[in-house]
Structure formats: structure tokens, C-alpha cells
Tab-separated table of C-alpha atoms and ligand atoms in Angstrom:
chain	number	residue	atom	x	y	z
A	25	MET	CA	-17.593	-21.111	-2.278
A	26	ALA	CA	-14.483	-19.651	-3.855
A	27	LEU	CA	-14.230	-15.897	-4.201
A	28	ARG	CA	-13.688	-15.875	-7.960
A	29	THR	CA	-13.683	-12.431	-9.567
A	30	VAL	CA	-12.497	-10.833	-12.787
A	31	PHE	CA	-9.285	-10.029	-10.935
A	32	THR	CA	-8.585	-13.615	-9.836
A	33	GLU	CA	-9.247	-14.721	-13.422
A	34	LEU	CA	-7.022	-12.014	-14.930
A	35	LEU	CA	-4.053	-12.706	-12.666
A	36	GLY	CA	-4.584	-16.430	-12.203
A	37	VAL	CA	-4.691	-16.226	-8.398
A	38	ARG	CA	-6.902	-18.152	-6.000
A	39	HIS	CA	-8.040	-15.301	-3.740
A	40	PRO	CA	-8.919	-11.656	-4.573
A	41	ILE	CA	-6.306	-10.422	-2.099
A	42	VAL	CA	-3.214	-8.350	-2.866
A	43	SER	CA	-0.496	-7.299	-0.448
A	44	ALA	CA	0.504	-3.663	-0.959
A	45	PRO	CA	3.953	-2.828	-2.332
A	46	MET	CA	5.037	-1.240	0.948
A	47	GLY	CA	8.367	0.548	0.624
A	48	GLY	CA	10.663	-0.582	3.439
A	49	ALA	CA	8.281	-3.360	4.551
A	50	ALA	CA	7.439	-5.583	1.582
A	51	GLY	CA	10.457	-7.443	0.254
A	52	GLY	CA	10.643	-10.683	-1.680
A	53	GLU	CA	9.924	-12.863	1.327
A	54	LEU	CA	6.562	-11.228	2.093
A	55	ALA	CA	5.490	-11.173	-1.550
A	56	ALA	CA	6.323	-14.870	-1.981
A	57	ALA	CA	4.428	-15.855	1.185
A	58	VAL	CA	1.321	-13.950	0.058
A	59	SER	CA	1.465	-15.523	-3.391
A	60	ASN	CA	1.971	-18.984	-1.911
A	61	GLY	CA	-1.161	-18.381	0.166
A	62	GLY	CA	-3.162	-17.775	-3.016
A	63	GLY	CA	-3.088	-13.958	-3.109
A	64	LEU	CA	-0.954	-11.679	-5.249
A	65	GLY	CA	2.185	-10.617	-3.380
A	66	LEU	CA	3.783	-7.335	-4.440
A	67	VAL	CA	7.349	-6.306	-3.629
A	68	GLY	CA	7.539	-2.650	-2.530
A	69	ALA	CA	10.324	-1.250	-4.689
A	70	SER	CA	9.071	2.350	-4.224
A	71	ARG	CA	12.089	4.268	-5.626
A	72	ALA	CA	14.751	1.697	-4.862
A	73	ASP	CA	17.709	1.267	-7.189
A	74	ALA	CA	18.001	-1.537	-9.710
A	75	ASP	CA	20.360	-3.569	-7.475
A	76	TRP	CA	17.876	-3.691	-4.569
A	77	VAL	CA	15.170	-4.652	-7.030
A	78	SER	CA	17.335	-7.503	-8.368
A	79	ASP	CA	18.072	-8.843	-4.883
A	80	GLU	CA	14.433	-8.890	-3.749
A	81	LEU	CA	13.001	-10.148	-7.011
A	82	ALA	CA	15.532	-12.990	-7.015
A	83	ILE	CA	14.074	-13.959	-3.619
A	84	VAL	CA	10.427	-13.843	-4.665
A	85	SER	CA	10.968	-15.636	-7.944
A	86	ALA	CA	12.947	-18.389	-6.181
A	87	ARG	CA	10.338	-18.880	-3.450
A	88	THR	CA	7.095	-19.047	-5.367
A	89	GLU	CA	5.793	-20.579	-8.558
A	90	LYS	CA	2.601	-18.531	-8.203
A	91	PRO	CA	1.892	-15.096	-9.749
A	92	TRP	CA	3.597	-12.155	-8.048
A	93	GLY	CA	4.390	-8.528	-8.800
A	94	VAL	CA	6.284	-5.408	-7.837
A	95	GLY	CA	5.256	-1.803	-7.210
A	96	PHE	CA	7.041	1.498	-7.821
A	97	LEU	CA	6.419	5.156	-7.001
A	98	SER	CA	5.941	6.939	-10.317
A	99	TRP	CA	7.256	10.269	-9.023
A	100	GLY	CA	10.550	8.788	-7.856
A	101	ALA	CA	11.388	5.502	-9.572
A	102	ASP	CA	13.942	5.144	-12.357
A	103	VAL	CA	12.889	3.564	-15.635
A	104	SER	CA	16.048	1.437	-15.348
A	105	ALA	CA	14.808	-0.105	-12.067
A	106	VAL	CA	11.472	-0.999	-13.694
A	107	GLU	CA	13.327	-2.469	-16.669
A	108	ARG	CA	15.459	-4.560	-14.298
A	109	ALA	CA	12.287	-5.745	-12.540
A	110	LEU	CA	10.775	-6.813	-15.852
A	111	GLU	CA	13.754	-9.111	-16.477
A	112	PHE	CA	12.385	-11.253	-13.615
A	113	GLU	CA	9.093	-11.684	-15.497
A	114	PRO	CA	6.660	-10.450	-12.836
A	115	ASP	CA	2.976	-11.083	-13.493
A	116	ALA	CA	2.103	-7.529	-12.420
A	117	ILE	CA	3.697	-4.117	-12.143
A	118	MET	CA	1.965	-1.567	-9.938
A	119	LEU	CA	2.592	2.151	-10.298
A	120	GLY	CA	1.178	4.910	-8.165
A	121	PHE	CA	1.639	8.513	-7.145
A	122	GLY	CA	2.635	10.319	-10.317
A	123	ASP	CA	2.732	10.020	-14.081
A	124	PRO	CA	2.975	6.385	-15.230
A	125	ARG	CA	3.765	7.264	-18.869
A	126	PRO	CA	7.587	7.094	-18.726
A	127	PHE	CA	7.359	3.445	-17.630
A	128	LEU	CA	4.714	2.258	-20.059
A	129	PRO	CA	6.801	1.345	-23.144
A	130	ALA	CA	8.934	-1.070	-21.093
A	131	ILE	CA	5.940	-2.593	-19.299
A	132	ARG	CA	3.818	-2.908	-22.428
A	133	ALA	CA	6.643	-4.775	-24.180
A	134	THR	CA	6.014	-7.639	-21.699
A	135	ASP	CA	3.009	-9.676	-20.512
A	136	ALA	CA	2.976	-8.032	-17.049
A	137	LYS	CA	-0.416	-6.644	-16.081
A	138	LEU	CA	-0.424	-2.939	-15.231
A	139	LEU	CA	-1.997	-1.998	-11.888
A	140	LEU	CA	-2.368	1.739	-11.314
A	141	GLN	CA	-3.128	3.042	-7.813
A	142	VAL	CA	-5.423	6.083	-7.923
A	143	THR	CA	-6.278	8.513	-5.147
A	144	ASP	CA	-8.725	10.910	-6.816
A	145	MET	CA	-11.009	11.127	-9.862
A	146	ALA	CA	-8.450	12.969	-11.980
A	147	GLU	CA	-6.041	10.076	-11.454
A	148	VAL	CA	-8.834	7.625	-12.348
A	149	GLU	CA	-9.394	9.385	-15.682
A	150	ASP	CA	-5.674	9.378	-16.368
A	151	ALA	CA	-5.290	5.692	-15.470
A	152	LEU	CA	-8.146	4.756	-17.803
A	153	ALA	CA	-6.660	6.930	-20.554
A	154	VAL	CA	-3.314	5.118	-20.425
A	155	GLY	CA	-5.014	1.701	-20.442
A	156	ALA	CA	-4.553	0.363	-16.901
A	157	ASP	CA	-5.382	-3.340	-16.626
A	158	VAL	CA	-6.508	-2.886	-13.009
A	159	LEU	CA	-7.336	0.209	-10.945
A	160	VAL	CA	-6.318	0.155	-7.285
A	161	VAL	CA	-8.689	2.649	-5.698
A	162	GLN	CA	-7.209	4.036	-2.525
A	163	GLY	CA	-9.370	5.631	0.153
A	164	ALA	CA	-8.173	8.084	2.778
A	165	GLU	CA	-8.294	5.474	5.560
A	166	SER	CA	-5.188	3.866	4.084
A	167	GLY	CA	-1.833	3.575	5.797
A	168	GLY	CA	1.144	5.337	4.278
A	169	HIS	CA	0.849	7.996	1.582
A	170	GLY	CA	-2.398	8.997	-0.059
A	171	ALA	CA	-4.364	11.998	-1.261
A	172	ARG	CA	-4.272	15.109	0.925
A	173	GLN	CA	-8.031	15.526	0.418
A	174	GLY	CA	-8.759	11.816	0.051
A	175	ARG	CA	-12.152	10.159	-0.310
A	176	SER	CA	-13.447	7.376	1.952
A	177	THR	CA	-13.077	3.903	0.472
A	178	LEU	CA	-16.807	3.211	0.935
A	179	THR	CA	-17.821	6.118	-1.293
A	180	PHE	CA	-14.849	6.345	-3.637
A	181	VAL	CA	-14.907	2.706	-4.820
A	182	PRO	CA	-18.508	2.751	-6.140
A	183	ALA	CA	-17.934	6.131	-7.780
A	184	VAL	CA	-14.915	4.697	-9.606
A	185	LEU	CA	-16.772	1.478	-10.493
A	186	ASP	CA	-19.421	3.567	-12.227
A	187	ARG	CA	-16.685	5.097	-14.356
A	188	ALA	CA	-14.335	2.140	-14.892
A	189	GLY	CA	-16.494	0.019	-17.212
A	190	THR	CA	-14.896	-3.403	-17.611
A	191	VAL	CA	-11.594	-2.487	-15.976
A	192	PRO	CA	-11.300	-4.448	-12.700
A	193	VAL	CA	-11.166	-2.347	-9.538
A	194	LEU	CA	-9.376	-3.281	-6.323
A	195	ALA	CA	-10.235	-1.393	-3.138
A	196	ALA	CA	-7.420	-0.223	-0.863
A	197	GLY	CA	-7.524	1.578	2.448
A	198	GLY	CA	-9.153	0.562	5.692
A	199	ILE	CA	-9.422	-3.161	4.962
A	200	SER	CA	-7.758	-5.419	7.501
A	201	ASP	CA	-10.004	-8.454	7.860
A	202	GLY	CA	-12.394	-10.689	5.944
A	203	ARG	CA	-15.358	-8.468	6.756
A	204	GLY	CA	-13.679	-5.554	4.982
A	205	LEU	CA	-12.865	-7.745	1.990
A	206	ALA	CA	-16.483	-8.950	1.880
A	207	ALA	CA	-17.712	-5.351	2.061
A	208	VAL	CA	-15.726	-4.182	-0.945
A	209	LEU	CA	-16.675	-7.280	-2.951
A	210	ALA	CA	-20.304	-6.422	-2.171
A	211	LEU	CA	-19.664	-2.916	-3.509
A	212	GLY	CA	-18.583	-4.509	-6.782
A	213	ALA	CA	-14.807	-4.395	-6.392
A	214	ALA	CA	-12.916	-7.374	-7.810
A	215	GLY	CA	-10.686	-7.639	-4.753
A	216	ALA	CA	-8.787	-5.740	-2.096
A	217	MET	CA	-5.258	-4.538	-1.532
A	218	LEU	CA	-4.149	-4.532	2.106
A	219	GLY	CA	-1.043	-2.811	3.434
A	220	THR	CA	-1.186	-2.218	7.188
A	221	ARG	CA	-2.498	-5.746	7.912
A	222	PHE	CA	0.438	-7.302	6.026
A	223	GLN	CA	2.895	-5.099	7.931
A	224	ALA	CA	1.999	-7.207	10.995
A	225	THR	CA	3.507	-10.393	9.577
A	226	PRO	CA	6.872	-11.952	10.369
A	227	GLU	CA	7.835	-11.681	6.688
A	228	ALA	CA	7.483	-7.866	6.617
A	229	THR	CA	10.880	-6.188	6.930
A	230	VAL	CA	9.934	-4.043	9.918
A	231	ASN	CA	11.290	-4.380	13.434
A	232	ALA	CA	9.560	-5.724	16.529
A	233	ALA	CA	8.815	-2.211	17.789
A	234	VAL	CA	6.693	-1.538	14.686
A	235	HIS	CA	4.830	-4.815	15.160
A	236	ALA	CA	4.184	-3.945	18.818
A	237	ALA	CA	3.036	-0.403	17.988
A	238	VAL	CA	0.658	-1.617	15.269
A	239	ALA	CA	-0.784	-4.270	17.574
A	240	ALA	CA	-1.328	-1.761	20.408
A	241	ALA	CA	-2.835	1.133	18.448
A	242	THR	CA	-6.381	1.884	17.303
A	243	GLY	CA	-7.628	3.803	14.286
A	244	ALA	CA	-7.950	6.895	16.462
A	245	ASP	CA	-4.176	6.796	16.994
A	246	THR	CA	-3.548	7.383	13.280
A	247	GLU	CA	-3.322	10.718	11.531
A	248	ARG	CA	-2.792	11.940	7.963
A	249	SER	CA	-0.237	14.734	7.686
A	250	SER	CA	2.783	16.132	5.827
A	251	VAL	CA	4.639	17.046	9.015
A	252	LEU	CA	6.732	13.881	9.167
A	253	ASP	CA	7.686	14.170	5.482
A	254	ILE	CA	8.746	17.791	5.941
A	255	ILE	CA	10.715	17.220	9.126
A	256	ARG	CA	12.531	14.222	7.585
A	257	ASP	CA	13.236	16.211	4.388
A	258	ALA	CA	11.506	13.392	2.496
A	259	PRO	CA	11.120	14.287	-1.193
A	260	TRP	CA	7.418	13.273	-1.378
A	261	PRO	CA	5.350	15.786	-3.401
A	262	ARG	CA	3.087	17.663	-0.975
A	263	ARG	CA	-0.145	16.694	-2.739
A	264	TRP	CA	0.162	13.341	-0.969
A	265	THR	CA	0.161	13.213	2.820
A	266	ALA	CA	0.888	10.131	4.923
A	267	ARG	CA	-1.182	8.334	7.545
A	268	THR	CA	1.003	7.292	10.485
A	269	LEU	CA	0.693	6.484	14.151
A	270	ARG	CA	0.958	9.337	16.635
A	271	HIS	CA	4.364	10.979	16.924
A	272	PRO	CA	5.605	13.799	19.187
A	273	ALA	CA	6.673	15.824	16.119
A	274	LEU	CA	3.099	15.670	14.809
A	275	ASP	CA	1.778	17.150	18.045
A	276	ARG	CA	4.392	19.868	17.966
A	277	TRP	CA	4.015	20.935	14.303
A	278	ARG	CA	0.388	20.141	13.430
A	279	ASP	CA	-1.076	22.909	11.185
A	280	ARG	CA	2.330	24.660	11.061
A	281	GLU	CA	3.781	22.900	7.998
A	282	THR	CA	4.852	26.110	6.226
A	283	GLU	CA	6.748	27.292	9.288
A	284	LEU	CA	8.331	23.847	9.746
A	285	ALA	CA	9.507	23.746	6.129
A	286	GLN	CA	11.679	26.800	6.798
A	287	ASP	CA	12.946	25.695	10.211
A	288	ASN	CA	16.250	23.911	9.671
A	289	SER	CA	16.959	23.631	13.387
A	290	ALA	CA	13.692	21.724	13.918
A	291	LYS	CA	14.818	19.282	11.223
A	292	SER	CA	18.261	18.843	12.767
A	293	ASP	CA	16.688	18.413	16.244
A	294	TYR	CA	14.540	15.654	14.734
A	295	ARG	CA	17.591	13.946	13.228
A	296	ASP	CA	19.406	14.193	16.586
A	297	ALA	CA	16.429	12.649	18.389
A	298	VAL	CA	16.469	9.756	15.910
A	299	ARG	CA	20.238	9.325	16.413
A	300	ARG	CA	19.796	9.263	20.203
A	301	GLY	CA	17.035	6.688	19.826
A	302	ASP	CA	14.369	9.022	21.261
A	303	TYR	CA	12.380	8.776	18.015
A	304	PRO	CA	12.073	5.694	15.807
A	305	ALA	CA	14.144	5.854	12.619
A	306	GLU	CA	10.977	5.954	10.499
A	307	PRO	CA	7.427	6.977	11.364
A	308	VAL	CA	5.091	3.994	11.731
A	309	TRP	CA	2.904	4.057	8.612
A	310	ALA	CA	-0.501	2.650	9.513
A	311	GLY	CA	-4.097	2.894	8.341
A	312	GLU	CA	-7.330	3.402	10.191
A	313	ALA	CA	-8.350	-0.262	10.132
A	314	ILE	CA	-5.808	-1.077	12.770
A	315	ASP	CA	-8.178	-1.704	15.691
A	316	ASN	CA	-8.480	-5.429	15.045
A	317	ILE	CA	-4.792	-6.083	14.334
A	318	ASP	CA	-3.512	-7.535	17.580
A	319	ALA	CA	-1.121	-10.266	16.507
A	320	VAL	CA	1.687	-10.928	14.063
A	321	VAL	CA	0.418	-13.668	11.746
A	322	PRO	CA	2.398	-15.489	9.022
A	323	ALA	CA	1.405	-13.994	5.673
A	324	ARG	CA	0.397	-17.235	3.989
A	325	GLU	CA	-1.923	-18.130	6.878
A	326	LEU	CA	-3.277	-14.578	6.870
A	327	VAL	CA	-4.278	-14.739	3.198
A	328	GLU	CA	-6.088	-18.019	3.730
A	329	SER	CA	-7.944	-16.774	6.822
A	330	LEU	CA	-8.892	-13.455	5.157
A	331	ALA	CA	-10.462	-15.375	2.273
A	332	ALA	CA	-12.304	-17.775	4.592
A	333	GLU	CA	-13.577	-14.909	6.785
A	334	ALA	CA	-14.784	-12.994	3.730
A	335	GLU	CA	-16.661	-16.015	2.415
A	336	ALA	CA	-18.286	-16.492	5.826
A	337	ALA	CA	-19.211	-12.804	6.038
A	338	LEU	CA	-20.831	-12.878	2.595
A	339	LEU	CA	-22.775	-16.017	3.490
A	340	ARG	CA	-23.968	-14.411	6.738
A	341	ALA	CA	-25.037	-11.290	4.877
A	342	THR	CA	-26.975	-13.159	2.219
A	343	ALA	CA	-28.560	-15.461	4.819
A	344	GLY	CA	-29.756	-12.348	6.643
A	345	ARG	CA	-28.184	-13.478	9.882
A	346	THR	CA	-25.974	-11.464	12.192
A	347	ALA	CA	-22.461	-12.373	13.297
A	348	GLU	CA	-22.258	-14.778	16.230
B	18	FMN	C1	3.999	0.591	5.684
B	18	FMN	C2	3.354	1.059	4.406
B	18	FMN	C3	4.172	1.416	3.340
B	18	FMN	C4	3.588	1.776	2.122
B	18	FMN	N1	4.406	2.059	1.069
B	18	FMN	C5	3.873	2.240	-0.154
B	18	FMN	C6	4.712	2.369	-1.294
B	18	FMN	O1	5.939	2.348	-1.199
B	18	FMN	N2	4.125	2.520	-2.521
B	18	FMN	C7	2.763	2.537	-2.661
B	18	FMN	O2	2.278	2.631	-3.792
B	18	FMN	N3	1.941	2.453	-1.587
B	18	FMN	C8	2.460	2.284	-0.353
B	18	FMN	N4	1.625	2.166	0.731
B	18	FMN	C9	0.164	2.306	0.548
B	18	FMN	C10	-0.445	1.018	0.040
B	18	FMN	O3	-0.181	0.864	-1.349
B	18	FMN	C11	-1.980	0.918	0.220
B	18	FMN	O4	-2.636	1.931	-0.484
B	18	FMN	C12	-2.428	1.002	1.673
B	18	FMN	O5	-1.594	0.262	2.519
B	18	FMN	C13	-3.875	0.507	1.818
B	18	FMN	O6	-4.399	0.850	3.066
B	18	FMN	P1	-4.272	-0.039	4.406
B	18	FMN	O7	-2.915	0.243	4.934
B	18	FMN	O8	-5.377	0.487	5.251
B	18	FMN	O9	-4.450	-1.473	4.022
B	18	FMN	C14	2.182	1.826	1.983
B	18	FMN	C15	1.381	1.482	3.078
B	18	FMN	C16	1.941	1.103	4.277
B	18	FMN	C17	1.039	0.728	5.428
């Protein structure tokens, strides 16, 4: 049984699996490996400049003949970087977190499919209004940034499906194995986007300490907050918080964001701690579905095993049997 969906048909991929465009973690090597495994690999350009985009997209386009794409942060990306990306003829452009309109003329002048990541119902309405080809519906379990008052994937995805009509929906947030993929397919989603799981691959551009931390932690060790954005002076709009692993600064400043925002010495203490090596350079972005991530697995292999596990889970469910 192949997991064919409207999404696999639309993008011409074998499996309904997409690797998230993780800023700082998903370069051309990861995207190419995911695409070669039969998923859709996305480069995480976030708000990188056009030169970085060129370097990474040269890598992905050289390493795979399969469909691939690239994702940007709408609140921070330059139209010129998106235009540069389009010169590499990606099969998909994903935008999220902000107004997609400034980028649409350039994207719509090409054949790239437009994936819009949405974190609440207002964003869903907006994404449908601008003609998204695919909605990526992100629940609050997700790693990295997401809605401050986010919905759970299990309830948000069906609510969006009831609104989306024929527009394919991918579920994102809290999916890290084939059972999760099977669950969202059973809800009616056309596939899943996974971030945290793909961070634990050798192709992700994160260091060994991040791999070790992700492998050791459980969902209970993750927390959604603005503290680490504020203390790093990150320019993220406050309506989106980030889910990360535990961090001493979170324990110190939890529920005191307004005070922290005005405390320049706390921010310089944080920078000093990073310089001394007491804190990691970046927080470890990770989602709730981290419990079962205990090994670093090559991305191509991971895509294939996620698809096989999902098929097995769906067969078990329809046969009315329980997992062995
Ligand atoms: C390390 C990391 C970095 C991320 N960076 C971005 C990003 O730059 N742009 C973006 O749209 N989403 C980003 N995300 C969120 C993903 O797009 C996706 O919604 C999320 O990973 C899904 O949840 P999961 O981590 O539980 O799989 C990031 C997620 C992680 C884990």
C-alpha cells in the first residue's frame, strides 16, 4: 500500500512527508536527502540573505532530481531572497509567520506551489483568501515558533479541514513517527510536516550537543515561551512564542517577560554566559513529540521508515488489532 494523497499527487512525491524549513538546521543537504527518500525536503531560509539562499539551493538542486522546496519567514524575509530562490526553480515555496502578499507576485510568476503555514483560524482565512496551494496547519505541540495561544494539532487540523474545501492540508506539530503520520492521515490531512524529528539527522546543520539533548529529553522537558527571544534580543514578533528545551534563563524569567524586556543587564549577562560557553549559542528548539527520538538517523532512511511505519499503523487500525 502506498500512501498516495492529494498532496503526493500535487507535488509529485512518493510519500506524504515534508521536512520543515528549519532556520539554522535545514540546509541543502538535509532537503536533498529528504527528497531523495521520497518526501519533500524544504531548505530553511527563514530570513537569510540572497547569498546564503544561493549557496544552499545550489547544494539541493545539485544533489537531487526529485521535487524540493524552500521556506521563508514572511515577517523577516526580503523579496529579493525569495526572487533569488525562484531562480533555482524550486517545486515549492513555503511562507509562514506574517503577511505573504509581498512575495506573491514573484512566486505566482513561476510554477512553484505555495505552501502557507498557519497557526490560527485568522491565518487560515487569510491563506485561503490569497490562494494557498497547500495549508500547513501547525499545532502548539510543534518545535520552534508558533502561536502564543496555539491549538492542539488533533483538534486544529479537523477544524481547518472543514474550512479548507479542496485545498490540501498538511499537519505539523507533535508528529515524530509513523504512528503520528498515520493519525493525521486518518484525520483527513494529506500529509505531515515534521521538524524536530528531522533535526536529529546527520544532515541537519546542528551540533552534536543538540543531537544529544534532543535524544535525551522528553516532551515534558519542552516549554513554549517568549523569554529566550526577549533575552537574545531576537526580532520575532511577540504574537509567536517558541517551544524549546529547558533553559536556566526560562526558569529565571518565566512569567516576567515585561520586566525582562527592560532589563539590559540581564540581556548582557545572557550574552556573557553564551560567550563563556555556560549557555549554548542558541536555545534548542524542540517539539513535544520528542519522547521517542533517541537516535540520529540519516534523513533518507528516516523518510522511508516513517512511511512504512505509517502504513503498518493504518493497517493495524483498520484490522482492529493492537500494536505488538
Ligand atoms: C529547529 C527548528 C527550527 C524551525 N525553524 C523554522 C523556520 O525557520 N521557519 C518556519 O516556518 N518554521 C520553523 N520551525 C517550525 C516548523 O516549520 C514546524 O512547524 C515544526 O517543526 C513542526 O513541529 P515538530 O517540531 O513537532 O515536528 C522550526 C522548527 C524547529 C524544530
